[in-house]
mmCIF file of C-alpha atoms in Angstrom:
data_model
loop_
_atom_site.group_PDB
_atom_site.id
_atom_site.type_symbol
_atom_site.label_atom_id
_atom_site.label_comp_id
_atom_site.label_asym_id
_atom_site.label_seq_id
_atom_site.Cartn_x
_atom_site.Cartn_y
_atom_site.Cartn_z
ATOM 1 C CA MET A 1 -37.652 6.708 -7.848
ATOM 2 C CA LEU A 2 -36.250 9.054 -9.941
ATOM 3 C CA ALA A 3 -35.915 8.983 -13.837
ATOM 4 C CA LYS A 4 -33.403 9.799 -16.584
ATOM 5 C CA THR A 5 -31.452 9.326 -19.041
ATOM 6 C CA ILE A 6 -27.660 9.671 -19.205
ATOM 7 C CA GLN A 7 -25.311 9.836 -22.481
ATOM 8 C CA ASP A 8 -21.628 8.820 -22.003
ATOM 9 C CA PHE A 9 -22.425 7.593 -17.943
ATOM 10 C CA ASN A 10 -21.495 4.096 -17.413
ATOM 11 C CA LEU A 11 -21.905 2.748 -13.497
ATOM 12 C CA SER A 12 -20.217 -0.330 -14.036
ATOM 13 C CA GLN A 13 -16.997 1.661 -15.283
ATOM 14 C CA ILE A 14 -17.222 4.299 -12.227
ATOM 15 C CA CYS A 15 -17.707 1.504 -10.204
ATOM 16 C CA ARG A 16 -14.251 -0.016 -10.995
ATOM 17 C CA SER A 17 -12.362 2.817 -12.220
ATOM 18 C CA GLY A 18 -10.384 3.566 -9.196
ATOM 19 C CA GLN A 19 -11.834 7.187 -7.820
ATOM 20 C CA CYS A 20 -14.449 5.796 -5.514
ATOM 21 C CA PHE A 21 -14.459 3.248 -3.009
ATOM 22 C CA ARG A 22 -18.150 3.122 -1.498
ATOM 23 C CA MET A 23 -19.938 2.573 -4.513
ATOM 24 C CA HIS A 24 -20.462 -1.641 -4.926
ATOM 25 C CA GLU A 25 -22.744 -3.194 -7.529
ATOM 26 C CA ARG A 26 -25.171 -4.185 -4.864
ATOM 27 C CA GLU A 27 -27.371 -6.678 -7.920
ATOM 28 C CA LYS A 28 -27.052 -6.884 -11.921
ATOM 29 C CA GLY A 29 -26.670 -3.194 -12.950
ATOM 30 C CA ILE A 30 -27.943 -1.259 -9.190
ATOM 31 C CA TYR A 31 -25.122 0.142 -8.044
ATOM 32 C CA THR A 32 -25.280 1.925 -3.731
ATOM 33 C CA VAL A 33 -23.036 5.142 -3.136
ATOM 34 C CA ILE A 34 -22.178 6.094 -0.186
ATOM 35 C CA SER A 35 -20.525 9.932 -0.192
ATOM 36 C CA GLY A 36 -19.942 11.594 3.283
ATOM 37 C CA SER A 37 -23.767 10.401 5.349
ATOM 38 C CA ARG A 38 -25.141 10.706 1.868
ATOM 39 C CA TYR A 39 -27.014 7.021 0.382
ATOM 40 C CA LEU A 40 -27.529 6.441 -2.920
ATOM 41 C CA GLU A 41 -28.996 3.204 -5.046
ATOM 42 C CA VAL A 42 -29.082 3.807 -9.254
ATOM 43 C CA ARG A 43 -30.543 0.964 -11.662
ATOM 44 C CA GLN A 44 -28.727 1.069 -14.728
ATOM 45 C CA LYS A 45 -30.564 0.073 -17.782
ATOM 46 C CA GLY A 46 -28.021 1.229 -21.239
ATOM 47 C CA GLU A 47 -28.701 5.484 -21.044
ATOM 48 C CA GLU A 48 -31.930 5.001 -18.146
ATOM 49 C CA CYS A 49 -30.856 5.484 -14.844
ATOM 50 C CA LEU A 50 -33.083 5.516 -12.179
ATOM 51 C CA PHE A 51 -31.995 7.126 -8.581
ATOM 52 C CA ASP A 52 -33.618 6.598 -5.590
ATOM 53 C CA CYS A 53 -33.705 10.299 -4.810
ATOM 54 C CA SER A 54 -36.153 13.155 -4.310
ATOM 55 C CA GLU A 55 -35.375 15.378 -7.657
ATOM 56 C CA ALA A 56 -34.189 17.925 -5.484
ATOM 57 C CA GLU A 57 -31.114 16.627 -3.852
ATOM 58 C CA PHE A 58 -30.841 14.695 -7.101
ATOM 59 C CA ARG A 59 -30.459 18.176 -8.036
ATOM 60 C CA GLU A 60 -28.496 19.664 -5.506
ATOM 61 C CA TYR A 61 -26.447 16.970 -4.370
ATOM 62 C CA TRP A 62 -26.100 14.071 -7.251
ATOM 63 C CA LYS A 63 -25.899 16.280 -10.468
ATOM 64 C CA GLY A 64 -22.809 17.468 -9.134
ATOM 65 C CA TYR A 65 -21.572 15.067 -7.897
ATOM 66 C CA PHE A 66 -21.356 12.717 -11.359
ATOM 67 C CA ASP A 67 -20.636 15.487 -12.972
ATOM 68 C CA LEU A 68 -23.407 14.947 -15.063
ATOM 69 C CA GLU A 69 -23.128 18.545 -16.640
ATOM 70 C CA ASN A 70 -20.584 18.513 -18.558
ATOM 71 C CA ASP A 71 -20.626 17.072 -21.413
ATOM 72 C CA TYR A 72 -18.018 14.133 -21.926
ATOM 73 C CA SER A 73 -18.492 13.089 -25.313
ATOM 74 C CA ARG A 74 -16.714 16.692 -26.025
ATOM 75 C CA TYR A 75 -13.106 15.583 -24.592
ATOM 76 C CA LYS A 76 -13.456 11.560 -27.508
ATOM 77 C CA LEU A 77 -14.093 14.050 -30.167
ATOM 78 C CA GLN A 78 -10.504 16.181 -29.458
ATOM 79 C CA ILE A 79 -8.657 13.176 -29.453
ATOM 80 C CA ASN A 80 -6.088 13.156 -31.837
ATOM 81 C CA PRO A 81 -7.082 10.445 -33.956
ATOM 82 C CA ASN A 82 -3.845 9.569 -35.465
ATOM 83 C CA ASP A 83 -3.725 8.479 -31.604
ATOM 84 C CA LYS A 84 -4.303 4.593 -31.864
ATOM 85 C CA TYR A 85 -3.951 3.661 -28.503
ATOM 86 C CA LEU A 86 -5.834 6.601 -26.815
ATOM 87 C CA THR A 87 -8.696 6.590 -29.206
ATOM 88 C CA GLU A 88 -9.558 2.593 -27.878
ATOM 89 C CA ALA A 89 -8.615 2.880 -23.866
ATOM 90 C CA ALA A 90 -11.266 5.986 -24.929
ATOM 91 C CA ALA A 91 -13.731 4.439 -26.838
ATOM 92 C CA PHE A 92 -13.929 1.042 -23.692
ATOM 93 C CA GLY A 93 -14.195 3.572 -21.016
ATOM 94 C CA CYS A 94 -15.977 5.429 -22.608
ATOM 95 C CA GLY A 95 -18.869 5.961 -19.836
ATOM 96 C CA ILE A 96 -16.994 7.437 -16.714
ATOM 97 C CA ARG A 97 -16.764 10.272 -15.676
ATOM 98 C CA ILE A 98 -14.653 12.448 -13.227
ATOM 99 C CA LEU A 99 -16.770 12.478 -10.202
ATOM 100 C CA ARG A 100 -16.547 15.956 -7.393
ATOM 101 C CA GLN A 101 -16.033 13.623 -3.988
ATOM 102 C CA ASP A 102 -15.608 15.509 -0.979
ATOM 103 C CA LEU A 103 -11.577 16.208 -0.134
ATOM 104 C CA TRP A 104 -11.188 15.270 3.509
ATOM 105 C CA GLU A 105 -12.558 11.859 2.399
ATOM 106 C CA MET A 106 -10.489 11.483 -0.592
ATOM 107 C CA LEU A 107 -7.732 12.867 1.760
ATOM 108 C CA VAL A 108 -8.104 10.121 3.380
ATOM 109 C CA SER A 109 -8.708 7.424 0.820
ATOM 110 C CA PHE A 110 -5.756 8.146 -1.405
ATOM 111 C CA ILE A 111 -3.302 8.252 1.109
ATOM 112 C CA ILE A 112 -4.785 4.101 2.250
ATOM 113 C CA SER A 113 -4.566 4.293 -1.423
ATOM 114 C CA GLN A 114 -0.782 3.799 -1.453
ATOM 115 C CA GLN A 115 1.294 0.725 -2.476
ATOM 116 C CA ASN A 116 -2.937 -0.722 -2.327
ATOM 117 C CA HIS A 117 -4.868 -2.390 -4.734
ATOM 118 C CA ILE A 118 -8.469 -1.446 -5.038
ATOM 119 C CA GLY A 119 -10.182 -4.331 -3.404
ATOM 120 C CA ARG A 120 -7.941 -3.292 -0.089
ATOM 121 C CA ILE A 121 -8.993 0.109 -0.495
ATOM 122 C CA LYS A 122 -12.293 -0.782 -0.596
ATOM 123 C CA GLY A 123 -11.592 -2.686 2.647
ATOM 124 C CA CYS A 124 -9.540 -0.148 4.641
ATOM 125 C CA ILE A 125 -12.094 2.676 4.133
ATOM 126 C CA GLU A 126 -15.082 0.568 5.354
ATOM 127 C CA ASN A 127 -12.822 -0.392 8.700
ATOM 128 C CA ILE A 128 -12.851 2.899 9.373
ATOM 129 C CA CYS A 129 -16.471 4.549 8.367
ATOM 130 C CA ARG A 130 -17.436 0.767 10.548
ATOM 131 C CA GLN A 131 -15.359 1.650 14.140
ATOM 132 C CA TYR A 132 -15.288 5.894 13.941
ATOM 133 C CA GLY A 133 -18.398 6.777 11.368
ATOM 134 C CA GLU A 134 -21.743 7.861 12.299
ATOM 135 C CA GLU A 135 -24.540 5.327 12.176
ATOM 136 C CA CYS A 136 -27.285 5.560 9.725
ATOM 137 C CA ARG A 137 -29.701 4.226 7.850
ATOM 138 C CA ASN A 138 -31.124 3.791 3.931
ATOM 139 C CA SER A 139 -34.227 3.764 2.395
ATOM 140 C CA ARG A 140 -34.363 0.135 2.995
ATOM 141 C CA LYS A 141 -34.184 0.730 6.392
ATOM 142 C CA GLU A 142 -30.499 -1.241 6.235
ATOM 143 C CA THR A 143 -27.191 -0.269 8.441
ATOM 144 C CA TYR A 144 -24.247 1.921 7.076
ATOM 145 C CA PHE A 145 -21.931 4.212 8.107
ATOM 146 C CA ALA A 146 -20.960 7.715 7.906
ATOM 147 C CA PHE A 147 -17.271 8.880 6.510
ATOM 148 C CA PRO A 148 -15.335 9.875 10.081
ATOM 149 C CA GLN A 149 -14.974 13.260 10.420
ATOM 150 C CA PRO A 150 -11.205 14.554 11.054
ATOM 151 C CA GLU A 151 -12.692 15.036 14.979
ATOM 152 C CA ALA A 152 -12.971 11.081 15.009
ATOM 153 C CA LEU A 153 -9.873 10.102 14.137
ATOM 154 C CA ALA A 154 -7.721 13.098 15.506
ATOM 155 C CA GLY A 155 -7.354 11.962 19.117
ATOM 156 C CA LEU A 156 -6.418 8.326 18.404
ATOM 157 C CA ALA A 157 -2.355 7.340 18.995
ATOM 158 C CA GLU A 158 -0.569 6.731 15.727
ATOM 159 C CA ASP A 159 -0.586 3.216 15.660
ATOM 160 C CA ALA A 160 -5.046 3.466 16.470
ATOM 161 C CA LEU A 161 -5.858 2.035 12.836
ATOM 162 C CA LYS A 162 -3.592 -0.641 12.203
ATOM 163 C CA GLU A 163 -6.562 -2.139 13.081
ATOM 164 C CA CYS A 164 -8.535 -0.916 10.365
ATOM 165 C CA ASN A 165 -5.469 -2.981 8.200
ATOM 166 C CA LEU A 166 -4.233 0.275 7.301
ATOM 167 C CA GLY A 167 -0.411 -0.261 8.478
ATOM 168 C CA TYR A 168 2.093 2.053 8.470
ATOM 169 C CA ARG A 169 -0.091 4.201 7.011
ATOM 170 C CA SER A 170 -2.184 4.891 9.788
ATOM 171 C CA LYS A 171 0.311 7.330 10.947
ATOM 172 C CA TYR A 172 -0.098 9.057 8.077
ATOM 173 C CA VAL A 173 -3.910 9.358 8.676
ATOM 174 C CA VAL A 174 -4.332 10.611 12.258
ATOM 175 C CA ARG A 175 -1.893 13.363 11.298
ATOM 176 C CA ALA A 176 -3.318 14.843 8.606
ATOM 177 C CA ALA A 177 -7.425 14.533 10.754
ATOM 178 C CA ALA A 178 -5.135 16.722 13.512
ATOM 179 C CA SER A 179 -2.875 18.813 11.285
ATOM 180 C CA VAL A 180 -6.931 19.281 9.899
ATOM 181 C CA VAL A 181 -8.839 20.145 13.179
ATOM 182 C CA SER A 182 -5.657 22.132 14.877
ATOM 183 C CA GLY A 183 -6.231 24.275 11.318
ATOM 184 C CA GLU A 184 -3.113 23.185 10.330
ATOM 185 C CA THR A 185 -4.588 22.867 7.050
ATOM 186 C CA ASP A 186 -7.413 24.606 5.913
ATOM 187 C CA LEU A 187 -9.555 22.451 3.685
ATOM 188 C CA GLU A 188 -12.053 24.752 2.696
ATOM 189 C CA MET A 189 -8.976 27.267 1.842
ATOM 190 C CA ILE A 190 -7.538 24.203 -0.217
ATOM 191 C CA GLY A 191 -10.645 23.666 -1.604
ATOM 192 C CA ARG A 192 -10.722 27.644 -3.321
ATOM 193 C CA MET A 193 -7.506 27.609 -4.646
ATOM 194 C CA PRO A 194 -6.428 26.601 -7.957
ATOM 195 C CA TYR A 195 -4.688 23.426 -9.326
ATOM 196 C CA ARG A 196 -1.340 24.259 -8.536
ATOM 197 C CA LYS A 197 -1.475 26.036 -5.397
ATOM 198 C CA ALA A 198 -3.833 23.138 -4.239
ATOM 199 C CA ARG A 199 -1.382 20.682 -4.812
ATOM 200 C CA GLU A 200 1.447 22.539 -2.946
ATOM 201 C CA GLU A 201 -0.770 22.682 0.018
ATOM 202 C CA LEU A 202 -1.972 18.804 0.071
ATOM 203 C CA LEU A 203 2.059 17.919 -0.667
ATOM 204 C CA LYS A 204 3.148 19.540 3.331
ATOM 205 C CA LEU A 205 0.434 17.220 4.719
ATOM 206 C CA PHE A 206 2.946 13.917 6.344
ATOM 207 C CA GLY A 207 2.421 10.804 3.911
ATOM 208 C CA VAL A 208 1.727 12.836 0.914
ATOM 209 C CA GLY A 209 2.797 12.472 -2.450
ATOM 210 C CA GLU A 210 2.693 14.114 -6.202
ATOM 211 C CA LYS A 211 0.625 11.200 -7.073
ATOM 212 C CA VAL A 212 -1.775 11.051 -4.279
ATOM 213 C CA ALA A 213 -1.962 14.752 -3.656
ATOM 214 C CA ASP A 214 -2.904 14.551 -7.834
ATOM 215 C CA CYS A 215 -5.855 12.411 -7.404
ATOM 216 C CA ILE A 216 -6.835 14.240 -4.644
ATOM 217 C CA CYS A 217 -6.894 17.222 -7.425
ATOM 218 C CA LEU A 218 -8.613 15.747 -10.087
ATOM 219 C CA PHE A 219 -10.927 13.482 -7.953
ATOM 220 C CA ALA A 220 -12.002 15.767 -5.067
ATOM 221 C CA LEU A 221 -11.771 19.033 -5.984
ATOM 222 C CA HIS A 222 -11.894 18.568 -9.727
ATOM 223 C CA HIS A 223 -8.896 20.147 -11.432
ATOM 224 C CA LEU A 224 -9.680 18.277 -14.693
ATOM 225 C CA GLN A 225 -5.813 19.058 -15.708
ATOM 226 C CA ALA A 226 -3.883 16.911 -12.742
ATOM 227 C CA PHE A 227 -2.292 13.860 -13.837
ATOM 228 C CA PRO A 228 -1.645 11.575 -11.284
ATOM 229 C CA ILE A 229 0.811 8.696 -12.952
ATOM 230 C CA ASP A 230 0.520 5.344 -10.650
ATOM 231 C CA THR A 231 2.094 1.652 -12.141
ATOM 232 C CA HIS A 232 -0.016 1.280 -14.616
ATOM 233 C CA ILE A 233 0.011 4.997 -16.069
ATOM 234 C CA ARG A 234 3.648 5.128 -16.184
ATOM 235 C CA GLN A 235 3.632 1.868 -18.226
ATOM 236 C CA ALA A 236 1.157 2.805 -20.542
ATOM 237 C CA MET A 237 3.370 6.408 -20.669
ATOM 238 C CA GLN A 238 6.883 4.366 -21.862
ATOM 239 C CA ASN A 239 4.839 1.894 -24.305
ATOM 240 C CA HIS A 240 2.914 4.775 -25.857
ATOM 241 C CA TYR A 241 4.366 8.711 -24.735
ATOM 242 C CA ARG A 242 7.889 8.046 -24.685
ATOM 243 C CA ARG A 243 8.241 11.769 -25.610
ATOM 244 C CA GLY A 244 5.664 12.153 -22.984
ATOM 245 C CA PHE A 245 2.026 12.855 -22.682
ATOM 246 C CA PRO A 246 0.380 15.321 -24.622
ATOM 247 C CA ASN A 247 -0.437 18.151 -22.179
ATOM 248 C CA ARG A 248 -0.687 20.415 -24.484
ATOM 249 C CA ARG A 249 -3.054 19.453 -26.947
ATOM 250 C CA TYR A 250 -5.306 17.949 -23.623
ATOM 251 C CA ARG A 251 -4.663 21.180 -22.083
ATOM 252 C CA GLY A 252 -7.744 21.448 -18.926
ATOM 253 C CA TYR A 253 -8.589 17.916 -19.392
ATOM 254 C CA GLN A 254 -5.810 16.012 -19.122
ATOM 255 C CA GLY A 255 -7.164 14.007 -15.925
ATOM 256 C CA VAL A 256 -10.003 12.706 -17.971
ATOM 257 C CA MET A 257 -7.393 10.772 -20.791
ATOM 258 C CA GLN A 258 -5.726 9.833 -17.436
ATOM 259 C CA GLN A 259 -8.650 7.663 -16.185
ATOM 260 C CA TYR A 260 -9.344 6.858 -19.840
ATOM 261 C CA ILE A 261 -5.322 4.963 -20.151
ATOM 262 C CA PHE A 262 -5.832 4.158 -16.439
ATOM 263 C CA TYR A 263 -9.062 1.855 -16.794
ATOM 264 C CA TYR A 264 -8.067 0.471 -20.012
ATOM 265 C CA GLU A 265 -4.663 -0.908 -18.662
ATOM 266 C CA LEU A 266 -6.279 -2.100 -15.481
ATOM 267 C CA PHE A 267 -9.347 -4.062 -17.742
ATOM 268 C CA TYR A 268 -7.875 -4.511 -21.041
ATOM 269 C CA ARG A 269 -4.494 -4.908 -21.027
ATOM 270 C CA GLN A 270 -4.273 -6.244 -18.049
ATOM 271 C CA ASN A 271 -6.109 -9.419 -19.567
ATOM 272 C CA ASN A 272 -5.299 -8.865 -23.329
ATOM 273 C CA LYS A 273 -6.325 -12.954 -24.206
ATOM 274 C CA GLU A 274 -10.134 -11.898 -23.957
ATOM 275 C CA LYS A 275 -11.163 -8.222 -24.692
ATOM 276 C CA ILE A 276 -13.497 -6.706 -21.172
ATOM 277 C CA LEU A 277 -16.249 -5.166 -23.419
ATOM 278 C CA PRO A 278 -17.538 -1.775 -21.809
ATOM 279 C CA ASP A 279 -20.870 -2.993 -20.371
ATOM 280 C CA PHE A 280 -23.475 -1.096 -22.267
#
């Protein structure tokens, strides 16, 4: 186990934040993460974290995955003190970080996310991983499944993934895989593009709309200026920012603010009879 003390980092909040779908709470304070074919177990108590990996793997992959080199306190310090709503949202989701996830995995994940809720999205993704992903073993000798590569999905019938509970989204995922395999969509090239250009390229894919493209830009490409708008965010804008969100003030990291707002709307505003406190 590799011990690290990390501020502004809360695995429970990240797990429930809607940006990652293969992260689960195994036991109280113990989380498992599958990214591609990698597997990680993390234990957290307050700011103390134990990563079940080597120093080299942590440095080469997981440190970047969790965006641990970024100081999130500086984002919160920039919040307008007169904006009571955003101040409360940032305090409530104080341990959220924007993960750096695999582009292909996020493309499929957020195509599946359309008109869906987090629990069902997780189930759909687990289904396609079990059906089409490589079988792997973790340090406990337990079986888990890697996220399927585009080649594993590209040749399927367009309705094949309905068996994995994807419904109408099946054809979107199969067509995206075929586009990547054929070279029509170059994910490596998209990964090098600035935000606006990457977003434009993603929107060319069948089944990818503005919200999905922005989610991919934010949670895979780490374009922190992306600001995905779903029903929760739209409701927050109507209630608190009728003249529009103050993008100019938060230029370059609007997506961090979006996550604070999304998490707050999902876990506090929708259950305001009893305030749900952060886990530490």
